[in-house]
Short mmCIF file of C-alpha atoms and ligand atoms in Angstrom, two decimals:
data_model
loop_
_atom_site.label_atom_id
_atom_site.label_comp_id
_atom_site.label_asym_id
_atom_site.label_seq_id
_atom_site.Cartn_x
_atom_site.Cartn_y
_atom_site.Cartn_z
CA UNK I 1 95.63 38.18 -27.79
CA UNK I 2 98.31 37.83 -25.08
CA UNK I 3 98.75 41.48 -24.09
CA UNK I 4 102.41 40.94 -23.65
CA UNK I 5 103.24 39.91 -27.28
CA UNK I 6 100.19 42.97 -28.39
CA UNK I 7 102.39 45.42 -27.24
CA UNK I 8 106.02 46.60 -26.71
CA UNK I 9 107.72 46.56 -23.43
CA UNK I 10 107.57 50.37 -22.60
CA UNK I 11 104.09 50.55 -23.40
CA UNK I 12 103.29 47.82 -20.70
CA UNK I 13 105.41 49.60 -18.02
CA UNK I 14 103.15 51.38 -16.60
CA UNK I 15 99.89 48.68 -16.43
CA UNK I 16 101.34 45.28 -16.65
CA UNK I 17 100.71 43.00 -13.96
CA UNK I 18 98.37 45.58 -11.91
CA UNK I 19 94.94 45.81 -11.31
CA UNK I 20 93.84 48.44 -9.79
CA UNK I 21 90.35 47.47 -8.92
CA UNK I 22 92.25 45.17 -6.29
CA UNK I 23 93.43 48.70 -4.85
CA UNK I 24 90.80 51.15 -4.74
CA UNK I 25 91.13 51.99 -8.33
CA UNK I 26 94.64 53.64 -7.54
CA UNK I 27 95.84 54.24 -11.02
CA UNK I 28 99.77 53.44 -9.44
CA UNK I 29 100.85 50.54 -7.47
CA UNK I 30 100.75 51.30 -3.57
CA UNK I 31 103.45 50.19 -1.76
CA UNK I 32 102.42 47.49 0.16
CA UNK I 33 104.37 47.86 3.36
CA UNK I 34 103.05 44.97 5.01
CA UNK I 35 105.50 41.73 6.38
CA UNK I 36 102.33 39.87 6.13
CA UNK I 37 98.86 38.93 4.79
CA UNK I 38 95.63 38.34 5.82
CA UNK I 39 94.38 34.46 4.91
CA UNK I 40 90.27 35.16 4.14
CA UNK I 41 90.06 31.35 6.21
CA UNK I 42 91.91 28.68 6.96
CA UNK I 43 91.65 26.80 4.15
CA UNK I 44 92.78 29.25 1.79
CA UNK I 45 95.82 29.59 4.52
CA UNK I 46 96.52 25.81 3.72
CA UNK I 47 96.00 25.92 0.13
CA UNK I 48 98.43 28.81 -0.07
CA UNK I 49 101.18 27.30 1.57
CA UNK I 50 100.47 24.15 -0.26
CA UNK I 51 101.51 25.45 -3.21
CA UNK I 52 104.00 27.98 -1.87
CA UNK I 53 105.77 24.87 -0.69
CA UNK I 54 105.50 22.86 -3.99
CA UNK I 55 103.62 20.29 -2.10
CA UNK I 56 101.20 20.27 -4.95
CA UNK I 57 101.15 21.98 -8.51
CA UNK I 58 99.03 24.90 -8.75
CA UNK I 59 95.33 23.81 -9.99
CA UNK I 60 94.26 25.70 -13.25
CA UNK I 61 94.04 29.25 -12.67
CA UNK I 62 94.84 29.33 -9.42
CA UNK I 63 97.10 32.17 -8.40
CA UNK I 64 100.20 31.66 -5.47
CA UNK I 65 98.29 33.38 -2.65
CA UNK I 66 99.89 36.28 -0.71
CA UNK I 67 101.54 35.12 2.71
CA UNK I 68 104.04 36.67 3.75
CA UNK I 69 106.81 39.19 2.26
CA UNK I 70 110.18 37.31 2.17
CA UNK I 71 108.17 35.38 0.15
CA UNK I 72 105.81 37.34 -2.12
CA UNK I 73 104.50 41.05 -2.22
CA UNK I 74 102.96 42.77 -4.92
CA UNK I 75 105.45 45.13 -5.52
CA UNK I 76 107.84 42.48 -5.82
CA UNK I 77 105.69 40.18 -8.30
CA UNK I 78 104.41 43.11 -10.59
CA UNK I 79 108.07 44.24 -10.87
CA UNK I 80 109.27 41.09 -11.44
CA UNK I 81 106.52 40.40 -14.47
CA UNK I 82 107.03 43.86 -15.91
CA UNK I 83 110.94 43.09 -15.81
CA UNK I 84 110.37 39.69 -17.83
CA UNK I 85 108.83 41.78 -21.01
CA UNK I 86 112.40 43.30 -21.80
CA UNK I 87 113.77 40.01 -21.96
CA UNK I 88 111.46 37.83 -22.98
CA UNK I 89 112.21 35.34 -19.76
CA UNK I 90 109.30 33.69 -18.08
CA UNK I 91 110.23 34.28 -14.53
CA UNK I 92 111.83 36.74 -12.58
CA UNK I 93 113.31 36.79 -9.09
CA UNK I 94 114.49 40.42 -7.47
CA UNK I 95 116.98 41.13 -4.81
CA UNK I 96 117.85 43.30 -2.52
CA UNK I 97 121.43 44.00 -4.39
CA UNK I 98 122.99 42.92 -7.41
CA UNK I 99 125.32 40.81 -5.30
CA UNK I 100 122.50 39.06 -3.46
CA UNK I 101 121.11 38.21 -7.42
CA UNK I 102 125.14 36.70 -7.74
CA UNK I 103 125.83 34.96 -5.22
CA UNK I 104 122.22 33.26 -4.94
CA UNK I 105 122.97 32.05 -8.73
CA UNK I 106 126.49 30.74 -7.54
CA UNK I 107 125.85 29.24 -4.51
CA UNK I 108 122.14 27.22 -6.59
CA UNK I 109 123.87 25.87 -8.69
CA UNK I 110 127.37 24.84 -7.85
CA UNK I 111 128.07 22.31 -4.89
CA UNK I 112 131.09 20.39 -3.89
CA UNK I 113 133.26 18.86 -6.39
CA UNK I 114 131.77 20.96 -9.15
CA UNK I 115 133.44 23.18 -11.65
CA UNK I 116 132.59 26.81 -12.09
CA UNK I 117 134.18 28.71 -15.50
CA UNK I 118 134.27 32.49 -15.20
CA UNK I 119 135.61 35.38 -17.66
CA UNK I 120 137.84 37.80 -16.29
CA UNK I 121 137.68 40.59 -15.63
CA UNK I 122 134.14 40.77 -13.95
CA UNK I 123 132.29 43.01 -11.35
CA UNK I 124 134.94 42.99 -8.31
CA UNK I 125 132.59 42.05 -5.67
CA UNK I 126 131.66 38.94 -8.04
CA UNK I 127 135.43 37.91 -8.73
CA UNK I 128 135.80 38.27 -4.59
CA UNK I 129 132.80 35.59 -3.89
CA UNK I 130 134.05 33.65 -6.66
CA UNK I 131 137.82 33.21 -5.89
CA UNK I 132 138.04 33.90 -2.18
CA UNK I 133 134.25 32.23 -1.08
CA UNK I 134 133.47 29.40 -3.47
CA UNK I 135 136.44 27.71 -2.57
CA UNK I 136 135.84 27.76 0.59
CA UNK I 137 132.84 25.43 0.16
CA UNK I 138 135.09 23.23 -2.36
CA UNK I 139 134.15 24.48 -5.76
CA UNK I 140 136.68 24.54 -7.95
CA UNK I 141 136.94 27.74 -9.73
CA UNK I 142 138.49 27.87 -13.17
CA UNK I 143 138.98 31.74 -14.74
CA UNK I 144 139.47 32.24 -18.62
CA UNK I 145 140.64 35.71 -19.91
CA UNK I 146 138.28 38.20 -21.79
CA UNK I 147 140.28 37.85 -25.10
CA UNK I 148 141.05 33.97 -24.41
CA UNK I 149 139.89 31.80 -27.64
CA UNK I 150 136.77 29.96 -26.22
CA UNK I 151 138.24 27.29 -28.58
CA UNK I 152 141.56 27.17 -26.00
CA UNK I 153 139.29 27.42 -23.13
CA UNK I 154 137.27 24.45 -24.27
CA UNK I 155 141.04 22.27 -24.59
CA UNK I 156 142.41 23.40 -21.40
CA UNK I 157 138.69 22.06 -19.65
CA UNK I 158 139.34 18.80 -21.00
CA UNK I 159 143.42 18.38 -20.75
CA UNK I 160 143.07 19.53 -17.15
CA UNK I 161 140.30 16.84 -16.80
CA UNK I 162 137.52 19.66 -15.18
CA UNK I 163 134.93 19.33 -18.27
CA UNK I 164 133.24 16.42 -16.84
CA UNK I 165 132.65 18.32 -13.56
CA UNK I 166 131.85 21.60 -15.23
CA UNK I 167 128.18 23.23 -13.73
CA UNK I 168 128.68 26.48 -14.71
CA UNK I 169 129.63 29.32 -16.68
CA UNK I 170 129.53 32.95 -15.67
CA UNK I 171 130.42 35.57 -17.79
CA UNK I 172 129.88 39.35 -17.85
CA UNK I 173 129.80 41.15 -21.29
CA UNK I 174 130.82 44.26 -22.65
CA UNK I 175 133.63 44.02 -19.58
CA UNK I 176 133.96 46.85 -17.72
CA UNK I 177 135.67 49.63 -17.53
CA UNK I 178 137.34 49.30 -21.46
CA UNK I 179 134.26 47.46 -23.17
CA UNK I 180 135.56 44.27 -24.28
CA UNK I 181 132.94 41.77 -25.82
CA UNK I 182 132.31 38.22 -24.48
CA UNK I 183 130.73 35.91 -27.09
CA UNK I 184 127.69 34.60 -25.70
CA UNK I 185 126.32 31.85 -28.14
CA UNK I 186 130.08 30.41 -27.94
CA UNK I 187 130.11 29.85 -24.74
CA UNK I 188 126.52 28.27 -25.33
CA UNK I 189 128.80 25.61 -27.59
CA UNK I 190 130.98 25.45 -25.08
CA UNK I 191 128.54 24.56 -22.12
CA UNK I 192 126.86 21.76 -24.26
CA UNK I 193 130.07 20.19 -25.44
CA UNK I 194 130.08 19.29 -21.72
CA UNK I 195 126.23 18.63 -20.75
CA UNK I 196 125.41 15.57 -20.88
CA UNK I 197 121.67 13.69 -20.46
CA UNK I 198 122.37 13.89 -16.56
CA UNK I 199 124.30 17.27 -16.19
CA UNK I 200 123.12 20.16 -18.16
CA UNK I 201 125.34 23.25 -17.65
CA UNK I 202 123.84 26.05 -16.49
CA UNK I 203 125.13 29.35 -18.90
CA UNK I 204 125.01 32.62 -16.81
CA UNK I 205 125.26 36.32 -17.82
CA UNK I 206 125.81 39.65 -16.12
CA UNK I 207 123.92 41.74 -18.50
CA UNK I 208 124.21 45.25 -16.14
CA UNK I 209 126.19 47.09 -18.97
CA UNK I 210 123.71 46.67 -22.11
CA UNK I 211 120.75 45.35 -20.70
CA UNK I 212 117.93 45.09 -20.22
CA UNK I 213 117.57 47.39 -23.41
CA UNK I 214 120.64 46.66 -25.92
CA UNK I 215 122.13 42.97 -25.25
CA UNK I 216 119.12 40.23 -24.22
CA UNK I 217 121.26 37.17 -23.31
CA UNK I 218 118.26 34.57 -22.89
CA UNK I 219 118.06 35.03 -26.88
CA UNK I 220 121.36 34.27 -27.67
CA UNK I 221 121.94 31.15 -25.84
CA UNK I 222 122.13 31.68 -22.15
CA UNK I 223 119.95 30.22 -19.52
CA UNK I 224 119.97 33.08 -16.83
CA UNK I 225 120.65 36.83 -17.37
CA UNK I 226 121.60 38.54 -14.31
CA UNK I 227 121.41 42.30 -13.44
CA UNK I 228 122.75 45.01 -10.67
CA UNK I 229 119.29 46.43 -10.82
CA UNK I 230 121.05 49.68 -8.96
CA UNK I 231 122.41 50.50 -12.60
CA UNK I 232 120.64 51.05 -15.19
CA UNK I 233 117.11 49.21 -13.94
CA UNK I 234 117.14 51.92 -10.78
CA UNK I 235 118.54 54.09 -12.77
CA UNK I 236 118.92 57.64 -10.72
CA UNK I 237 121.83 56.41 -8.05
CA UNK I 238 118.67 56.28 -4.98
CA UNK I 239 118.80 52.77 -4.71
CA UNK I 240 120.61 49.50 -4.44
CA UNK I 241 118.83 46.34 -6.42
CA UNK I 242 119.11 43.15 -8.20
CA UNK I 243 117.49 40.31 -10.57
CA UNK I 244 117.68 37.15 -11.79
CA UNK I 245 115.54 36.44 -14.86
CA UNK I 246 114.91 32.65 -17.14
CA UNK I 247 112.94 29.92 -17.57
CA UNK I 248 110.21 28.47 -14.99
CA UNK I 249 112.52 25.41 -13.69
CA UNK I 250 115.84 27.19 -13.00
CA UNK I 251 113.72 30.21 -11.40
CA UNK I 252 111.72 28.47 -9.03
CA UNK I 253 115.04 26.98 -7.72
CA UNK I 254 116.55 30.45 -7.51
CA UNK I 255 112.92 31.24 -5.70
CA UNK I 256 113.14 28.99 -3.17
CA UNK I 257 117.18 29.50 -2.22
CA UNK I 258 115.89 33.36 -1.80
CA UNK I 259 113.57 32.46 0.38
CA UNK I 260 115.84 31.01 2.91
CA UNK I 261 118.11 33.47 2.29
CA UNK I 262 116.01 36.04 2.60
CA UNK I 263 118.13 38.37 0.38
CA UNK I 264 114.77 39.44 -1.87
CA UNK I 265 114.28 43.28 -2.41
CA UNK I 266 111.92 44.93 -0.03
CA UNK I 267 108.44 46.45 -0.58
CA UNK I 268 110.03 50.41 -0.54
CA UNK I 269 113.03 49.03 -2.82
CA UNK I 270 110.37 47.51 -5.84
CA UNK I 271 108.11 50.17 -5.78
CA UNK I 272 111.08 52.79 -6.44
CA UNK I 273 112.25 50.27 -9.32
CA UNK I 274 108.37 50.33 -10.76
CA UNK I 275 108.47 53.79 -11.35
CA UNK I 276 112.18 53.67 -12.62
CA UNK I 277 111.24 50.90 -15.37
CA UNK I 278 108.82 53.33 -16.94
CA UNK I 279 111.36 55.67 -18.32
CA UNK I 280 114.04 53.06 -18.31
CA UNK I 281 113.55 52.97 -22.14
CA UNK I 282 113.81 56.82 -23.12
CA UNK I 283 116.67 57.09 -20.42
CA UNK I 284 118.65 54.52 -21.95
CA UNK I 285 118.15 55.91 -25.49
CA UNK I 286 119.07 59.44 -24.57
CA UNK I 287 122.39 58.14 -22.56
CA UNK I 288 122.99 56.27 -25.46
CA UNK I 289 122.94 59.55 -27.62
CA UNK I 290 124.70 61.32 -25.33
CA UNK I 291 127.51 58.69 -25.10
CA UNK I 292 128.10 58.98 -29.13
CA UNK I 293 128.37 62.88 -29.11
CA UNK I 294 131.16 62.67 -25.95
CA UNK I 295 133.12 59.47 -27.44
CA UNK I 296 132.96 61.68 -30.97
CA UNK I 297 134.28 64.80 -28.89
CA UNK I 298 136.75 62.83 -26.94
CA UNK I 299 138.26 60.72 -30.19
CA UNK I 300 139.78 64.01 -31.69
CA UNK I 301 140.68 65.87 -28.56
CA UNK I 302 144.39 66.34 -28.33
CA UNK I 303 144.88 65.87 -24.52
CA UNK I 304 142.51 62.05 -25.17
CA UNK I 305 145.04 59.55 -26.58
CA UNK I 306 142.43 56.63 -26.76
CA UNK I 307 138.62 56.50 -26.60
CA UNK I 308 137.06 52.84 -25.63
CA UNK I 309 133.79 52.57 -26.60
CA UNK I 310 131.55 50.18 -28.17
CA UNK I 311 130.48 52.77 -30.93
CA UNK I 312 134.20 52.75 -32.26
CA UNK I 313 134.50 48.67 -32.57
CA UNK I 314 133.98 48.97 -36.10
CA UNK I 315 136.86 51.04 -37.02
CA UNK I 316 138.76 49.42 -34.58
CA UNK I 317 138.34 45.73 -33.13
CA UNK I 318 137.13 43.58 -36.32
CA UNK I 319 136.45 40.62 -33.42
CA UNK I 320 134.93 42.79 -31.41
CA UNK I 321 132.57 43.91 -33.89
CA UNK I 322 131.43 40.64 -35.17
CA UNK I 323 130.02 39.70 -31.75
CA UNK I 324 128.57 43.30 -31.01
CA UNK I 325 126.52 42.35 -34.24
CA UNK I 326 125.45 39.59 -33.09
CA UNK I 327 124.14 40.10 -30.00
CA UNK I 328 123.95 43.70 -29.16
CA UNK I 329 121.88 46.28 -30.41
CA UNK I 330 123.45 49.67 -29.48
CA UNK I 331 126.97 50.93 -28.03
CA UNK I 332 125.27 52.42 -24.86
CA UNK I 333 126.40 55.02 -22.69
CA UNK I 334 129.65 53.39 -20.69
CA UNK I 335 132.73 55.53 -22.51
CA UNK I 336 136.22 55.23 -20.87
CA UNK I 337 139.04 57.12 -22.14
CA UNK I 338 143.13 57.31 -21.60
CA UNK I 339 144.26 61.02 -20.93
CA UNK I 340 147.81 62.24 -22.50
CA UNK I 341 149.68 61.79 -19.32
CA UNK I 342 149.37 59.31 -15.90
CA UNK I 343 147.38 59.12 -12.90
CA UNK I 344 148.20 63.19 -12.26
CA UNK I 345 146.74 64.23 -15.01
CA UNK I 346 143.73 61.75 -14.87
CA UNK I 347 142.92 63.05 -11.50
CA UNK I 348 143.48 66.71 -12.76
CA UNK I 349 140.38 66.34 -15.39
CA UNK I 350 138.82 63.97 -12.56
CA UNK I 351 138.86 66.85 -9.83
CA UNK I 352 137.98 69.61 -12.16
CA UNK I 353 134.42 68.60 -13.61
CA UNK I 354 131.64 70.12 -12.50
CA UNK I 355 128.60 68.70 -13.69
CA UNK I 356 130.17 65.36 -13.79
CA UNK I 357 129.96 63.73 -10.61
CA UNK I 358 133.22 61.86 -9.33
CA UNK I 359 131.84 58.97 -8.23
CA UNK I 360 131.78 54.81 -9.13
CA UNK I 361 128.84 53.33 -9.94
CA UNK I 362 126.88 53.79 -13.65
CA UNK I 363 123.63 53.89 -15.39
CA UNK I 364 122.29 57.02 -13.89
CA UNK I 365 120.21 60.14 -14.75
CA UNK I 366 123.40 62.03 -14.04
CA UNK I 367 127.03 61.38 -15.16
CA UNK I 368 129.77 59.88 -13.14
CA UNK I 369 133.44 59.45 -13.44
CA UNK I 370 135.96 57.64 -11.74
CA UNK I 371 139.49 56.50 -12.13
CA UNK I 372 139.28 52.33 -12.38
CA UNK I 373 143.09 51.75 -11.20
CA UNK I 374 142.88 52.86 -8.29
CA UNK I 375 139.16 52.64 -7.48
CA UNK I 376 136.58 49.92 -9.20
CA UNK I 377 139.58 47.67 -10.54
CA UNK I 378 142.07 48.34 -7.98
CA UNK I 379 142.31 44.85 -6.76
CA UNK I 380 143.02 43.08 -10.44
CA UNK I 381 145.59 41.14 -11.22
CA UNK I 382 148.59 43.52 -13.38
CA UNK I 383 148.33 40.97 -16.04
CA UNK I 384 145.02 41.52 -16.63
CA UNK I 385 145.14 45.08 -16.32
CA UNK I 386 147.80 45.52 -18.62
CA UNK I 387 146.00 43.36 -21.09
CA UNK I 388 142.61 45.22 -21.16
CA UNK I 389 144.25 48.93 -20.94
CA UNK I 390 143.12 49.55 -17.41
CA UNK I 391 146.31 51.84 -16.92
CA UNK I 392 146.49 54.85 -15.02
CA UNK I 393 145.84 57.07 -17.45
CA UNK I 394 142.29 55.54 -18.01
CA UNK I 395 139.29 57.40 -16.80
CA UNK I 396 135.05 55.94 -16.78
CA UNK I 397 132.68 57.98 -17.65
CA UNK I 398 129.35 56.68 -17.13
CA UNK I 399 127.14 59.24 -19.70
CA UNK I 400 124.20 60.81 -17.90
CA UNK I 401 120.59 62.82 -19.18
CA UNK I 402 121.79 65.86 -19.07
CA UNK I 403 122.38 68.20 -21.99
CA UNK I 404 125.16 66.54 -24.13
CA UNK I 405 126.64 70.23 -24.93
CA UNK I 406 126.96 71.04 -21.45
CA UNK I 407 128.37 67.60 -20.60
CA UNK I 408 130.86 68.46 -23.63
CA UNK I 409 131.60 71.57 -21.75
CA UNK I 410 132.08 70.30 -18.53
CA UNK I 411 134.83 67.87 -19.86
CA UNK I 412 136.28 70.08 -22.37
CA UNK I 413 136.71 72.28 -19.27
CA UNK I 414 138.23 69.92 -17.29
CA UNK I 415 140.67 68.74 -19.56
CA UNK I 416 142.05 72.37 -20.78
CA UNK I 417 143.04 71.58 -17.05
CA UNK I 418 145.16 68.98 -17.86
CA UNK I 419 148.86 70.05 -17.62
CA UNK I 420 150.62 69.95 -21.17
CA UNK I 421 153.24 67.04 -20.34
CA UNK I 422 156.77 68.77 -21.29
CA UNK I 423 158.11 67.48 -24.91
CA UNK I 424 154.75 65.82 -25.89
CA UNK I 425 153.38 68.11 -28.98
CA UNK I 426 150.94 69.96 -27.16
C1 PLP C 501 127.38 47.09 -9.66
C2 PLP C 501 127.55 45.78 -10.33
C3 PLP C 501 127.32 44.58 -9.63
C4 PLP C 501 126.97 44.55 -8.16
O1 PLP C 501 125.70 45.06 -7.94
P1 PLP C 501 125.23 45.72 -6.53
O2 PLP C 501 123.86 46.16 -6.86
O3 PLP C 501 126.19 46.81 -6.23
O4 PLP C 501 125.28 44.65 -5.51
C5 PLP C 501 127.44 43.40 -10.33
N1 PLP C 501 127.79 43.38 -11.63
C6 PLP C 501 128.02 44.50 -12.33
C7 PLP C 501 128.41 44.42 -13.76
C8 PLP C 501 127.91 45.74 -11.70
O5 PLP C 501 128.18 46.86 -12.39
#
């Protein structure tokens, strides 16, 4: 039996993909700092490159030889074969960032004249190469809102005659920093009212936030699933990564582009994320649990006036929660939260934790905070700020490993901080 359907993901994490007789019986992976590779004669040189260079298909069991390391390394390869098993995709591709993983996806498949469709809001570095670079190579970018009817979206394609040149969609889902769902399988619908036997539209999705544990994309109708592999994937704030994961076809065409771009991650960078992956699962569950105990805490503190997190969409966004159930599998560990005041008092609880770090970024062994209007989602449009409650008085909290009692402390701590605004209740 195919090991990889034998056993679960996290079981595999630490074996999958590796041999170690080819490595002196080292029970880990070496890193294999080496730019390039040894050919055992020139033949096998030839053959390599043949099928490195898709002059040929690959004959039955023959493997893609190692040449050189923009191209393939065995840290790279293992990683990217262990990273498949969490979302059941059949090829991976890893990057040196999870903007490298972006813009390689944006700038394969879009070219001149085409369409892209985009939610807002997304990662800022994304909605920067998608608004200020793509157009610059005459793509014609076309954003819809978060909390836009996909049913609107679709009419406004075709009355503004851009359906017939649409290529693809991009979406990120839960948004950041107030955890807003995208629907995934509708925007499936949408993407093949407009394929047609020629054009197929290629479906894309950020899955940093959930994934690669709680929200598997591939299964719910889209054809890439994208990741800032510095998130959760690293995992302890020591690196920066990123990957690309789907079928065979689209992935050897993200393959190649990386190869000329030479944006892929590095020997040092894949080994680090090896040994990350195998405790990505128990770190993810235990941020998880420690997300629920400091939403719970938050929700009935008196100096919190609103609590955004995924856990809560029940109670409170009906819409929301219809999606979450069908495509997510746990509210994670991203909590943001409005304190009773402004920006002075956010920054008051902001500058007085302790064991919270103040810092952007998520995902990690430890917790970080930050303030999104003026940091992360500084450059958004007011519109859309206003719209998603990304107000002043809106701290992140990405929920760490560490005790949730003492995390509970910490903030409790820091908000006792927060001045008492004159004539409010408190
Ligand atoms: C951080 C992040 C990115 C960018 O990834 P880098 O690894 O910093 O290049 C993209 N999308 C999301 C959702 C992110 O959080």
């Amino acid at each position: 039996m195919d090991k990889r359907k034998k056993f679960k993901p996290e079981s595999l994490m630490m074996s999958y993909g590796y041999d170690p007789e080819l490595s002196e019986g080292a029970v880990k992976v070496p890193v294999f700092q080496t730019s390039t590779y040894c050919f055992k004669t020139a033949e096998e040189g030839k053959a390599f490159f043949e099928v490195a260079l898709g002059k040929r298909e690959k004959l039955p069991g023959e493997e893609i030889g190692l040449i050189y390391s923009r191209l393939n390394n065995p840290n790279m390869e293992i990683l990217e074969d262990r990273l498949c098993l969490w979302d059941d995709a059949e090829d991976c591709a890893v990057f040196d960032s999870g903007m490298a993983a972006i813009s390689t996806v944006l700038m394969e498949f879009l070219g001149k004249g085409d369409v892209l469709l985009y939610n807002k809001p997304l990662y800022g570095g994304t909605i920067h190469f998608i608004e200020h670079i793509l157009p610059t190579m005459g793509i014609e970018v076309v954003g819809f809102n978060a909390w836009d009817d996909l049913e609107d979206v679709k009419q406004r394609l075709i009355d503004e005659g851009q359906g017939s040149r649409l290529k693809l969609v991009y979406v990120e889902t839960p948004t950041n920093p107030t955890n807003y769902l995208v629907d995934i399988a509708g925007l499936r619908e949408l993407a093949d009212h407009f394929s047609t036997e020629e054009k197929s539209i290629t479906l894309a999705v950020d899955n940093t936030f959930l994934g690669p544990l709680y929200q598997h994309p591939l299964q719910v109708g889209a054809d890439l699933v994208i990741y800032s592999a510095t998130k959760f994937i690293g995992g302890h704030s020591d690196l920066i990564a990123g990957a690309v994961l789907g079928n065979q076809e689209l992935m050897t065409r993200i393959k190649t582009l990386r190869t000329f771009l030479g944006n892929m991650a590095s020997p040092y960078t894949s080994w680090l994320m090896l040994r990350s992956i195998e405790t990505l699962k128990i770190r993810m569950e235990e941020q998880a649990r420690n997300a629920k105990k400091v939403a719970e805490y938050l929700k009935d503190h008196p100096k919190v006036e609103r609590v955004y997190y995924i856990g809560f969409l029940k109670e409170e966004d009906p819409r929301g929660y219809e999606i979450f159930q069908r495509q997510c599998s746990s509210a994670g560990s991203m909590v943001a939260f409005d304190v009773v005041g402004g920006e002075k008092e956010a920054f008051t609880f902001l500058n007085n934790l302790h064991l919270v770090k103040l810092a952007v970024s998520l995902g990690s062994t430890e917790s970080l905070a930050e303030h999104p209007a003026t940091m992360t989602h500084s450059e958004m449009e007011q519109e859309a700020m206003d719209k998603l409650f990304i107000t002043e008085k809106l701290v992140r909290i990405s929920v760490g490993i560490e005790n949730a009692d003492d995390l509970i402390t910490d903030i409790g701590e820091a908000l006792e901080k927060v001045p008492m605004l004159v004539g409010s209740e408190y």
